[in-house]
């Protein structure tokens, strides 16, 4: 009896995840990065961590705005939660732009990163306590949605 050969390319790809699990994993990663920033001493290390934070948040926001929010909004016929989340994203993007334009030696750099961290915590809490439970209770196929998110994330992170 023949056994299946392992394909090193496809076998190493992330397995399909449920959309909310994927988004929560992003939240956890960013939270850990903010914790690393708090203990970083050198400007080089701070800049490196902030670069990761900004990339992760930018990609995460784009995934939600392009794929997750429109489908959840349609499924829930939501008039309040998703629009609020989109406005919060706009504020986050503005703060990210300010941070990316700065240097760790700037007077307000640490303060801006701290405010970004607090704002992200607030946003994550609202998503996880309000949006995610309602989305999960909807008739959306969370695995299909997760696959869409994963494919788009790969495009955004690994574009040539």
GROMACS .gro file of N, CA and C in nm:
model
  480
    1UNK      N    1   0.085  -0.119   0.000
    1UNK     CA    2   0.000   0.000   0.000
    1UNK      C    3   0.089   0.124   0.000
    2UNK      N    4   0.062   0.216  -0.089
    2UNK     CA    5   0.142   0.337  -0.101
    2UNK      C    6   0.103   0.438   0.006
    3UNK      N    7   0.203   0.506   0.058
    3UNK     CA    8   0.175   0.611   0.156
    3UNK      C    9   0.190   0.746   0.088
    4UNK      N   10   0.115   0.841   0.134
    4UNK     CA   11   0.118   0.975   0.075
    4UNK      C   12   0.251   1.043   0.106
    5UNK      N   13   0.307   1.106   0.005
    5UNK     CA   14   0.430   1.182   0.023
    5UNK      C   15   0.397   1.316   0.087
    6UNK      N   16   0.484   1.360   0.175
    6UNK     CA   17   0.465   1.492   0.237
    6UNK      C   18   0.513   1.599   0.141
    7UNK      N   19   0.434   1.701   0.127
    7UNK     CA   20   0.472   1.815   0.044
    7UNK      C   21   0.522   1.925   0.136
    8UNK      N   22   0.652   1.959   0.129
    8UNK     CA   23   0.707   2.058   0.222
    8UNK      C   24   0.647   2.197   0.205
    9UNK      N   25   0.592   2.226   0.089
    9UNK     CA   26   0.532   2.358   0.067
    9UNK      C   27   0.393   2.365   0.129
   10UNK      N   28   0.306   2.271   0.093
   10UNK     CA   29   0.169   2.278   0.142
   10UNK      C   30   0.155   2.230   0.285
   11UNK      N   31   0.239   2.138   0.329
   11UNK     CA   32   0.227   2.086   0.465
   11UNK      C   33   0.268   2.189   0.570
   12UNK      N   34   0.347   2.288   0.532
   12UNK     CA   35   0.390   2.390   0.627
   12UNK      C   36   0.300   2.512   0.629
   13UNK      N   37   0.201   2.516   0.543
   13UNK     CA   38   0.109   2.630   0.543
   13UNK      C   39   0.021   2.622   0.668
   14UNK      N   40  -0.019   2.738   0.721
   14UNK     CA   41  -0.107   2.736   0.837
   14UNK      C   42  -0.238   2.665   0.803
   15UNK      N   43  -0.287   2.588   0.897
   15UNK     CA   44  -0.413   2.517   0.878
   15UNK      C   45  -0.528   2.617   0.886
   16UNK      N   46  -0.638   2.582   0.821
   16UNK     CA   47  -0.756   2.668   0.824
   16UNK      C   48  -0.798   2.692   0.968
   17UNK      N   49  -0.829   2.815   0.997
   17UNK     CA   50  -0.873   2.852   1.131
   17UNK      C   51  -1.007   2.921   1.121
   18UNK      N   52  -1.078   2.913   1.226
   18UNK     CA   53  -1.202   2.986   1.238
   18UNK      C   54  -1.166   3.135   1.247
   19UNK      N   55  -1.243   3.221   1.184
   19UNK     CA   56  -1.211   3.363   1.171
   19UNK      C   57  -1.183   3.430   1.306
   20UNK      N   58  -1.267   3.405   1.402
   20UNK     CA   59  -1.252   3.473   1.531
   20UNK      C   60  -1.124   3.426   1.601
   21UNK      N   61  -1.091   3.299   1.590
   21UNK     CA   62  -0.966   3.248   1.649
   21UNK      C   63  -0.846   3.316   1.585
   22UNK      N   64  -0.853   3.336   1.455
   22UNK     CA   65  -0.744   3.403   1.383
   22UNK      C   66  -0.728   3.548   1.430
   23UNK      N   67  -0.839   3.619   1.442
   23UNK     CA   68  -0.834   3.759   1.485
   23UNK      C   69  -0.789   3.770   1.631
   24UNK      N   70  -0.833   3.677   1.715
   24UNK     CA   71  -0.790   3.676   1.855
   24UNK      C   72  -0.639   3.649   1.866
   25UNK      N   73  -0.588   3.563   1.780
   25UNK     CA   74  -0.443   3.535   1.780
   25UNK      C   75  -0.366   3.662   1.745
   26UNK      N   76  -0.419   3.741   1.652
   26UNK     CA   77  -0.356   3.870   1.620
   26UNK      C   78  -0.357   3.961   1.742
   27UNK      N   79  -0.470   3.966   1.812
   27UNK     CA   80  -0.481   4.049   1.932
   27UNK      C   81  -0.376   4.009   2.035
   28UNK      N   82  -0.361   3.879   2.054
   28UNK     CA   83  -0.266   3.828   2.154
   28UNK      C   84  -0.122   3.864   2.115
   29UNK      N   85  -0.090   3.849   1.987
   29UNK     CA   86   0.044   3.881   1.940
   29UNK      C   87   0.077   4.029   1.964
   30UNK      N   88  -0.015   4.117   1.930
   30UNK     CA   89   0.008   4.261   1.948
   30UNK      C   90   0.021   4.294   2.096
   31UNK      N   91  -0.058   4.231   2.179
   31UNK     CA   92  -0.049   4.253   2.324
   31UNK      C   93   0.089   4.213   2.375
   32UNK      N   94   0.140   4.100   2.328
   32UNK     CA   95   0.274   4.055   2.369
   32UNK      C   96   0.381   4.153   2.320
   33UNK      N   97   0.364   4.206   2.200
   33UNK     CA   98   0.461   4.303   2.148
   33UNK      C   99   0.461   4.431   2.231
   34UNK      N  100   0.343   4.477   2.273
   34UNK     CA  101   0.338   4.595   2.360
   34UNK      C  102   0.408   4.568   2.493
   35UNK      N  103   0.393   4.447   2.547
   35UNK     CA  104   0.462   4.411   2.671
   35UNK      C  105   0.614   4.413   2.650
   36UNK      N  106   0.659   4.363   2.537
   36UNK     CA  107   0.803   4.365   2.506
   36UNK      C  108   0.853   4.508   2.496
   37UNK      N  109   0.772   4.595   2.439
   37UNK     CA  110   0.812   4.735   2.424
   37UNK      C  111   0.834   4.798   2.562
   38UNK      N  112   0.745   4.767   2.656
   38UNK     CA  113   0.754   4.826   2.790
   38UNK      C  114   0.886   4.793   2.860
   39UNK      N  115   0.944   4.678   2.828
   39UNK     CA  116   1.069   4.638   2.894
   39UNK      C  117   1.193   4.666   2.808
   40UNK      N  118   1.173   4.710   2.686
   40UNK     CA  119   1.287   4.739   2.597
   40UNK      C  120   1.362   4.861   2.647
   41UNK      N  121   1.493   4.853   2.640
   41UNK     CA  122   1.577   4.964   2.688
   41UNK      C  123   1.636   5.046   2.574
   42UNK      N  124   1.685   4.980   2.472
   42UNK     CA  125   1.755   5.052   2.365
   42UNK      C  126   1.657   5.109   2.262
   43UNK      N  127   1.696   5.219   2.204
   43UNK     CA  128   1.615   5.282   2.098
   43UNK      C  129   1.599   5.189   1.979
   44UNK      N  130   1.704   5.115   1.948
   44UNK     CA  131   1.700   5.022   1.835
   44UNK      C  132   1.595   4.914   1.858
   45UNK      N  133   1.594   4.858   1.980
   45UNK     CA  134   1.497   4.753   2.014
   45UNK      C  135   1.356   4.810   2.012
   46UNK      N  136   1.337   4.928   2.070
   46UNK     CA  137   1.205   4.991   2.071
   46UNK      C  138   1.154   5.012   1.928
   47UNK      N  139   1.240   5.065   1.843
   47UNK     CA  140   1.202   5.093   1.704
   47UNK      C  141   1.163   4.964   1.632
   48UNK      N  142   1.238   4.857   1.657
   48UNK     CA  143   1.210   4.727   1.595
   48UNK      C  144   1.075   4.672   1.640
   49UNK      N  145   1.048   4.679   1.769
   49UNK     CA  146   0.921   4.629   1.823
   49UNK      C  147   0.805   4.713   1.770
   50UNK      N  148   0.822   4.844   1.770
   50UNK     CA  149   0.716   4.933   1.721
   50UNK      C  150   0.688   4.907   1.573
   51UNK      N  151   0.791   4.879   1.497
   51UNK     CA  152   0.772   4.847   1.355
   51UNK      C  153   0.684   4.724   1.340
   52UNK      N  154   0.710   4.622   1.422
   52UNK     CA  155   0.628   4.500   1.420
   52UNK      C  156   0.485   4.531   1.462
   53UNK      N  157   0.468   4.608   1.568
   53UNK     CA  158   0.334   4.644   1.617
   53UNK      C  159   0.257   4.715   1.507
   54UNK      N  160   0.319   4.813   1.445
   54UNK     CA  161   0.250   4.891   1.342
   54UNK      C  162   0.213   4.806   1.222
   55UNK      N  163   0.303   4.717   1.181
   55UNK     CA  164   0.272   4.627   1.069
   55UNK      C  165   0.156   4.536   1.104
   56UNK      N  166   0.162   4.473   1.221
   56UNK     CA  167   0.056   4.381   1.262
   56UNK      C  168  -0.079   4.453   1.271
   57UNK      N  169  -0.080   4.570   1.332
   57UNK     CA  170  -0.206   4.644   1.346
   57UNK      C  171  -0.261   4.690   1.211
   58UNK      N  172  -0.173   4.734   1.123
   58UNK     CA  173  -0.216   4.782   0.992
   58UNK      C  174  -0.278   4.668   0.911
   59UNK      N  175  -0.212   4.553   0.910
   59UNK     CA  176  -0.263   4.437   0.837
   59UNK      C  177  -0.393   4.389   0.900
   60UNK      N  178  -0.396   4.381   1.031
   60UNK     CA  179  -0.516   4.335   1.103
   60UNK      C  180  -0.635   4.426   1.072
   61UNK      N  181  -0.614   4.555   1.078
   61UNK     CA  182  -0.723   4.650   1.049
   61UNK      C  183  -0.771   4.635   0.905
   62UNK      N  184  -0.678   4.617   0.813
   62UNK     CA  185  -0.717   4.601   0.673
   62UNK      C  186  -0.798   4.473   0.653
   63UNK      N  187  -0.759   4.365   0.718
   63UNK     CA  188  -0.834   4.240   0.709
   63UNK      C  189  -0.977   4.259   0.759
   64UNK      N  190  -0.988   4.323   0.874
   64UNK     CA  191  -1.121   4.344   0.930
   64UNK      C  192  -1.206   4.433   0.840
   65UNK      N  193  -1.147   4.541   0.791
   65UNK     CA  194  -1.223   4.636   0.710
   65UNK      C  195  -1.261   4.580   0.573
   66UNK      N  196  -1.173   4.502   0.512
   66UNK     CA  197  -1.201   4.447   0.379
   66UNK      C  198  -1.291   4.324   0.382
   67UNK      N  199  -1.274   4.240   0.483
   67UNK     CA  200  -1.339   4.109   0.481
   67UNK      C  201  -1.435   4.087   0.598
   68UNK      N  202  -1.382   4.096   0.720
   68UNK     CA  203  -1.460   4.058   0.838
   68UNK      C  204  -1.578   4.152   0.864
   69UNK      N  205  -1.550   4.281   0.876
   69UNK     CA  206  -1.656   4.377   0.910
   69UNK      C  207  -1.770   4.379   0.808
   70UNK      N  208  -1.742   4.384   0.678
   70UNK     CA  209  -1.855   4.388   0.583
   70UNK      C  210  -1.946   4.265   0.594
   71UNK      N  211  -1.886   4.147   0.612
   71UNK     CA  212  -1.968   4.027   0.621
   71UNK      C  213  -2.046   4.022   0.752
   72UNK      N  214  -1.982   4.062   0.860
   72UNK     CA  215  -2.051   4.063   0.990
   72UNK      C  216  -2.161   4.169   0.989
   73UNK      N  217  -2.130   4.284   0.936
   73UNK     CA  218  -2.229   4.393   0.930
   73UNK      C  219  -2.352   4.348   0.852
   74UNK      N  220  -2.332   4.282   0.739
   74UNK     CA  221  -2.445   4.234   0.657
   74UNK      C  222  -2.523   4.125   0.730
   75UNK      N  223  -2.452   4.033   0.794
   75UNK     CA  224  -2.518   3.922   0.863
   75UNK      C  225  -2.599   3.970   0.983
   76UNK      N  226  -2.546   4.070   1.053
   76UNK     CA  227  -2.613   4.120   1.174
   76UNK      C  228  -2.705   4.238   1.146
   77UNK      N  229  -2.699   4.288   1.022
   77UNK     CA  230  -2.771   4.412   0.990
   77UNK      C  231  -2.735   4.520   1.093
   78UNK      N  232  -2.604   4.525   1.123
   78UNK     CA  233  -2.553   4.612   1.229
   78UNK      C  234  -2.545   4.757   1.183
   79UNK      N  235  -2.594   4.845   1.266
   79UNK     CA  236  -2.590   4.988   1.236
   79UNK      C  237  -2.499   5.065   1.332
   80UNK      N  238  -2.445   4.996   1.433
   80UNK     CA  239  -2.370   5.067   1.537
   80UNK      C  240  -2.231   5.010   1.564
   81UNK      N  241  -2.221   4.881   1.593
   81UNK     CA  242  -2.093   4.823   1.635
   81UNK      C  243  -1.984   4.834   1.529
   82UNK      N  244  -2.014   4.794   1.409
   82UNK     CA  245  -1.913   4.794   1.303
   82UNK      C  246  -1.873   4.937   1.265
   83UNK      N  247  -1.968   5.029   1.248
   83UNK     CA  248  -1.925   5.168   1.220
   83UNK      C  249  -1.834   5.225   1.330
   84UNK      N  250  -1.864   5.196   1.456
   84UNK     CA  251  -1.778   5.242   1.566
   84UNK      C  252  -1.638   5.183   1.553
   85UNK      N  253  -1.631   5.054   1.522
   85UNK     CA  254  -1.501   4.987   1.508
   85UNK      C  255  -1.421   5.049   1.393
   86UNK      N  256  -1.489   5.084   1.285
   86UNK     CA  257  -1.421   5.146   1.170
   86UNK      C  258  -1.366   5.283   1.208
   87UNK      N  259  -1.442   5.360   1.285
   87UNK     CA  260  -1.395   5.491   1.331
   87UNK      C  261  -1.274   5.472   1.423
   88UNK      N  262  -1.279   5.372   1.510
   88UNK     CA  263  -1.165   5.344   1.597
   88UNK      C  264  -1.042   5.309   1.515
   89UNK      N  265  -1.060   5.233   1.408
   89UNK     CA  266  -0.947   5.200   1.320
   89UNK      C  267  -0.885   5.326   1.261
   90UNK      N  268  -0.968   5.421   1.222
   90UNK     CA  269  -0.916   5.546   1.164
   90UNK      C  270  -0.827   5.619   1.264
   91UNK      N  271  -0.870   5.621   1.390
   91UNK     CA  272  -0.791   5.685   1.495
   91UNK      C  273  -0.660   5.610   1.517
   92UNK      N  274  -0.667   5.477   1.518
   92UNK     CA  275  -0.546   5.395   1.533
   92UNK      C  276  -0.448   5.422   1.419
   93UNK      N  277  -0.499   5.430   1.298
   93UNK     CA  278  -0.412   5.453   1.182
   93UNK      C  279  -0.342   5.589   1.191
   94UNK      N  280  -0.412   5.689   1.239
   94UNK     CA  281  -0.353   5.822   1.254
   94UNK      C  282  -0.239   5.818   1.357
   95UNK      N  283  -0.263   5.751   1.468
   95UNK     CA  284  -0.160   5.738   1.571
   95UNK      C  285  -0.041   5.656   1.521
   96UNK      N  286  -0.069   5.550   1.447
   96UNK     CA  287   0.038   5.468   1.388
   96UNK      C  288   0.125   5.554   1.296
   97UNK      N  289   0.062   5.637   1.214
   97UNK     CA  290   0.137   5.724   1.122
   97UNK      C  291   0.228   5.819   1.199
   98UNK      N  292   0.177   5.875   1.309
   98UNK     CA  293   0.259   5.965   1.391
   98UNK      C  294   0.378   5.891   1.451
   99UNK      N  295   0.354   5.770   1.499
   99UNK     CA  296   0.461   5.691   1.561
   99UNK      C  297   0.565   5.652   1.457
  100UNK      N  298   0.518   5.609   1.340
  100UNK     CA  299   0.612   5.567   1.235
  100UNK      C  300   0.699   5.683   1.186
  101UNK      N  301   0.646   5.804   1.194
  101UNK     CA  302   0.722   5.923   1.153
  101UNK      C  303   0.822   5.969   1.259
  102UNK      N  304   0.811   5.913   1.380
  102UNK     CA  305   0.896   5.956   1.490
  102UNK      C  306   1.012   5.863   1.517
  103UNK      N  307   1.085   5.899   1.620
  103UNK     CA  308   1.200   5.821   1.666
  103UNK      C  309   1.187   5.801   1.817
  104UNK      N  310   1.239   5.689   1.869
  104UNK     CA  311   1.231   5.665   2.013
  104UNK      C  312   1.289   5.777   2.098
  105UNK      N  313   1.377   5.857   2.043
  105UNK     CA  314   1.436   5.969   2.118
  105UNK      C  315   1.344   6.091   2.125
  106UNK      N  316   1.237   6.093   2.045
  106UNK     CA  317   1.143   6.205   2.047
  106UNK      C  318   1.071   6.213   2.181
  107UNK      N  319   1.041   6.335   2.224
  107UNK     CA  320   0.977   6.357   2.355
  107UNK      C  321   0.847   6.278   2.372
  108UNK      N  322   0.764   6.273   2.271
  108UNK     CA  323   0.631   6.211   2.286
  108UNK      C  324   0.623   6.068   2.234
  109UNK      N  325   0.734   6.011   2.191
  109UNK     CA  326   0.733   5.878   2.129
  109UNK      C  327   0.675   5.773   2.224
  110UNK      N  328   0.734   5.760   2.344
  110UNK     CA  329   0.685   5.660   2.440
  110UNK      C  330   0.539   5.685   2.476
  111UNK      N  331   0.501   5.811   2.491
  111UNK     CA  332   0.363   5.845   2.525
  111UNK      C  333   0.268   5.800   2.413
  112UNK      N  334   0.308   5.822   2.289
  112UNK     CA  335   0.224   5.782   2.176
  112UNK      C  336   0.208   5.630   2.170
  113UNK      N  337   0.317   5.558   2.195
  113UNK     CA  338   0.310   5.412   2.195
  113UNK      C  339   0.219   5.364   2.309
  114UNK      N  340   0.229   5.429   2.425
  114UNK     CA  341   0.143   5.392   2.539
  114UNK      C  342  -0.004   5.418   2.507
  115UNK      N  343  -0.034   5.533   2.448
  115UNK     CA  344  -0.172   5.565   2.410
  115UNK      C  345  -0.222   5.465   2.305
  116UNK      N  346  -0.137   5.431   2.210
  116UNK     CA  347  -0.175   5.330   2.110
  116UNK      C  348  -0.208   5.198   2.178
  117UNK      N  349  -0.125   5.157   2.273
  117UNK     CA  350  -0.147   5.033   2.346
  117UNK      C  351  -0.281   5.036   2.419
  118UNK      N  352  -0.309   5.145   2.488
  118UNK     CA  353  -0.435   5.157   2.562
  118UNK      C  354  -0.555   5.158   2.468
  119UNK      N  355  -0.541   5.227   2.357
  119UNK     CA  356  -0.650   5.235   2.260
  119UNK      C  357  -0.676   5.098   2.198
  120UNK      N  358  -0.569   5.024   2.168
  120UNK     CA  359  -0.584   4.890   2.113
  120UNK      C  360  -0.652   4.799   2.215
  121UNK      N  361  -0.614   4.809   2.342
  121UNK     CA  362  -0.679   4.728   2.447
  121UNK      C  363  -0.828   4.755   2.452
  122UNK      N  364  -0.866   4.882   2.444
  122UNK     CA  365  -1.007   4.921   2.444
  122UNK      C  366  -1.079   4.860   2.323
  123UNK      N  367  -1.018   4.873   2.206
  123UNK     CA  368  -1.077   4.823   2.082
  123UNK      C  369  -1.093   4.670   2.087
  124UNK      N  370  -0.988   4.602   2.133
  124UNK     CA  371  -0.991   4.456   2.144
  124UNK      C  372  -1.102   4.412   2.239
  125UNK      N  373  -1.115   4.480   2.352
  125UNK     CA  374  -1.219   4.446   2.450
  125UNK      C  375  -1.357   4.457   2.386
  126UNK      N  376  -1.382   4.564   2.312
  126UNK     CA  377  -1.512   4.579   2.246
  126UNK      C  378  -1.535   4.470   2.143
  127UNK      N  379  -1.432   4.439   2.064
  127UNK     CA  380  -1.448   4.334   1.964
  127UNK      C  381  -1.478   4.200   2.030
  128UNK      N  382  -1.398   4.166   2.131
  128UNK     CA  383  -1.411   4.034   2.191
  128UNK      C  384  -1.537   4.020   2.277
  129UNK      N  385  -1.584   4.129   2.335
  129UNK     CA  386  -1.703   4.122   2.420
  129UNK      C  387  -1.834   4.148   2.346
  130UNK      N  388  -1.828   4.221   2.234
  130UNK     CA  389  -1.951   4.257   2.165
  130UNK      C  390  -1.960   4.203   2.023
  131UNK      N  391  -1.861   4.233   1.941
  131UNK     CA  392  -1.868   4.196   1.799
  131UNK      C  393  -1.851   4.045   1.780
  132UNK      N  394  -1.747   3.986   1.839
  132UNK     CA  395  -1.719   3.845   1.816
  132UNK      C  396  -1.833   3.753   1.861
  133UNK      N  397  -1.891   3.772   1.980
  133UNK     CA  398  -2.002   3.684   2.019
  133UNK      C  399  -2.121   3.693   1.923
  134UNK      N  400  -2.152   3.814   1.878
  134UNK     CA  401  -2.264   3.830   1.784
  134UNK      C  402  -2.230   3.768   1.648
  135UNK      N  403  -2.107   3.785   1.605
  135UNK     CA  404  -2.065   3.726   1.477
  135UNK      C  405  -2.072   3.573   1.485
  136UNK      N  406  -2.026   3.519   1.597
  136UNK     CA  407  -2.026   3.374   1.616
  136UNK      C  408  -2.169   3.318   1.616
  137UNK      N  409  -2.262   3.395   1.671
  137UNK     CA  410  -2.401   3.351   1.679
  137UNK      C  411  -2.474   3.366   1.545
  138UNK      N  412  -2.413   3.436   1.452
  138UNK     CA  413  -2.476   3.457   1.321
  138UNK      C  414  -2.464   3.330   1.237
  139UNK      N  415  -2.518   3.335   1.118
  139UNK     CA  416  -2.514   3.219   1.029
  139UNK      C  417  -2.390   3.218   0.939
  140UNK      N  418  -2.294   3.306   0.968
  140UNK     CA  419  -2.172   3.310   0.888
  140UNK      C  420  -2.090   3.183   0.905
  141UNK      N  421  -2.028   3.138   0.797
  141UNK     CA  422  -1.937   3.024   0.803
  141UNK      C  423  -1.801   3.078   0.848
  142UNK      N  424  -1.771   3.061   0.975
  142UNK     CA  425  -1.650   3.119   1.032
  142UNK      C  426  -1.522   3.055   0.979
  143UNK      N  427  -1.530   2.930   0.933
  143UNK     CA  428  -1.411   2.867   0.875
  143UNK      C  429  -1.384   2.922   0.735
  144UNK      N  430  -1.488   2.941   0.656
  144UNK     CA  431  -1.470   3.001   0.523
  144UNK      C  432  -1.418   3.144   0.537
  145UNK      N  433  -1.473   3.216   0.633
  145UNK     CA  434  -1.429   3.353   0.659
  145UNK      C  435  -1.283   3.353   0.706
  146UNK      N  436  -1.248   3.258   0.790
  146UNK     CA  437  -1.110   3.245   0.837
  146UNK      C  438  -1.014   3.218   0.723
  147UNK      N  439  -1.056   3.136   0.628
  147UNK     CA  440  -0.972   3.106   0.511
  147UNK      C  441  -0.951   3.232   0.427
  148UNK      N  442  -1.056   3.311   0.410
  148UNK     CA  443  -1.043   3.438   0.336
  148UNK      C  444  -0.945   3.531   0.406
  149UNK      N  445  -0.958   3.540   0.538
  149UNK     CA  446  -0.869   3.627   0.616
  149UNK      C  447  -0.724   3.580   0.604
  150UNK      N  448  -0.703   3.451   0.616
  150UNK     CA  449  -0.568   3.395   0.610
  150UNK      C  450  -0.503   3.419   0.474
  151UNK      N  451  -0.579   3.396   0.367
  151UNK     CA  452  -0.525   3.419   0.233
  151UNK      C  453  -0.488   3.566   0.213
  152UNK      N  454  -0.575   3.655   0.256
  152UNK     CA  455  -0.549   3.798   0.239
  152UNK      C  456  -0.431   3.842   0.326
  153UNK      N  457  -0.421   3.786   0.446
  153UNK     CA  458  -0.310   3.821   0.535
  153UNK      C  459  -0.177   3.782   0.471
  154UNK      N  460  -0.173   3.664   0.412
  154UNK     CA  461  -0.051   3.619   0.344
  154UNK      C  462  -0.016   3.714   0.230
  155UNK      N  463  -0.117   3.759   0.155
  155UNK     CA  464  -0.093   3.855   0.046
  155UNK      C  465  -0.034   3.985   0.100
  156UNK      N  466  -0.090   4.034   0.208
  156UNK     CA  467  -0.046   4.162   0.263
  156UNK      C  468   0.093   4.154   0.326
  157UNK      N  469   0.121   4.045   0.396
  157UNK     CA  470   0.249   4.033   0.465
  157UNK      C  471   0.364   3.992   0.374
  158UNK      N  472   0.331   3.917   0.270
  158UNK     CA  473   0.438   3.861   0.186
  158UNK      C  474   0.432   3.909   0.043
  159UNK      N  475   0.377   4.028   0.022
  159UNK     CA  476   0.370   4.080  -0.115
  159UNK      C  477   0.511   4.117  -0.163
  160UNK      N  478   0.538   4.087  -0.291
  160UNK     CA  479   0.674   4.111  -0.343
  160UNK      C  480   0.708   4.259  -0.353
   0.00000   0.00000   0.00000
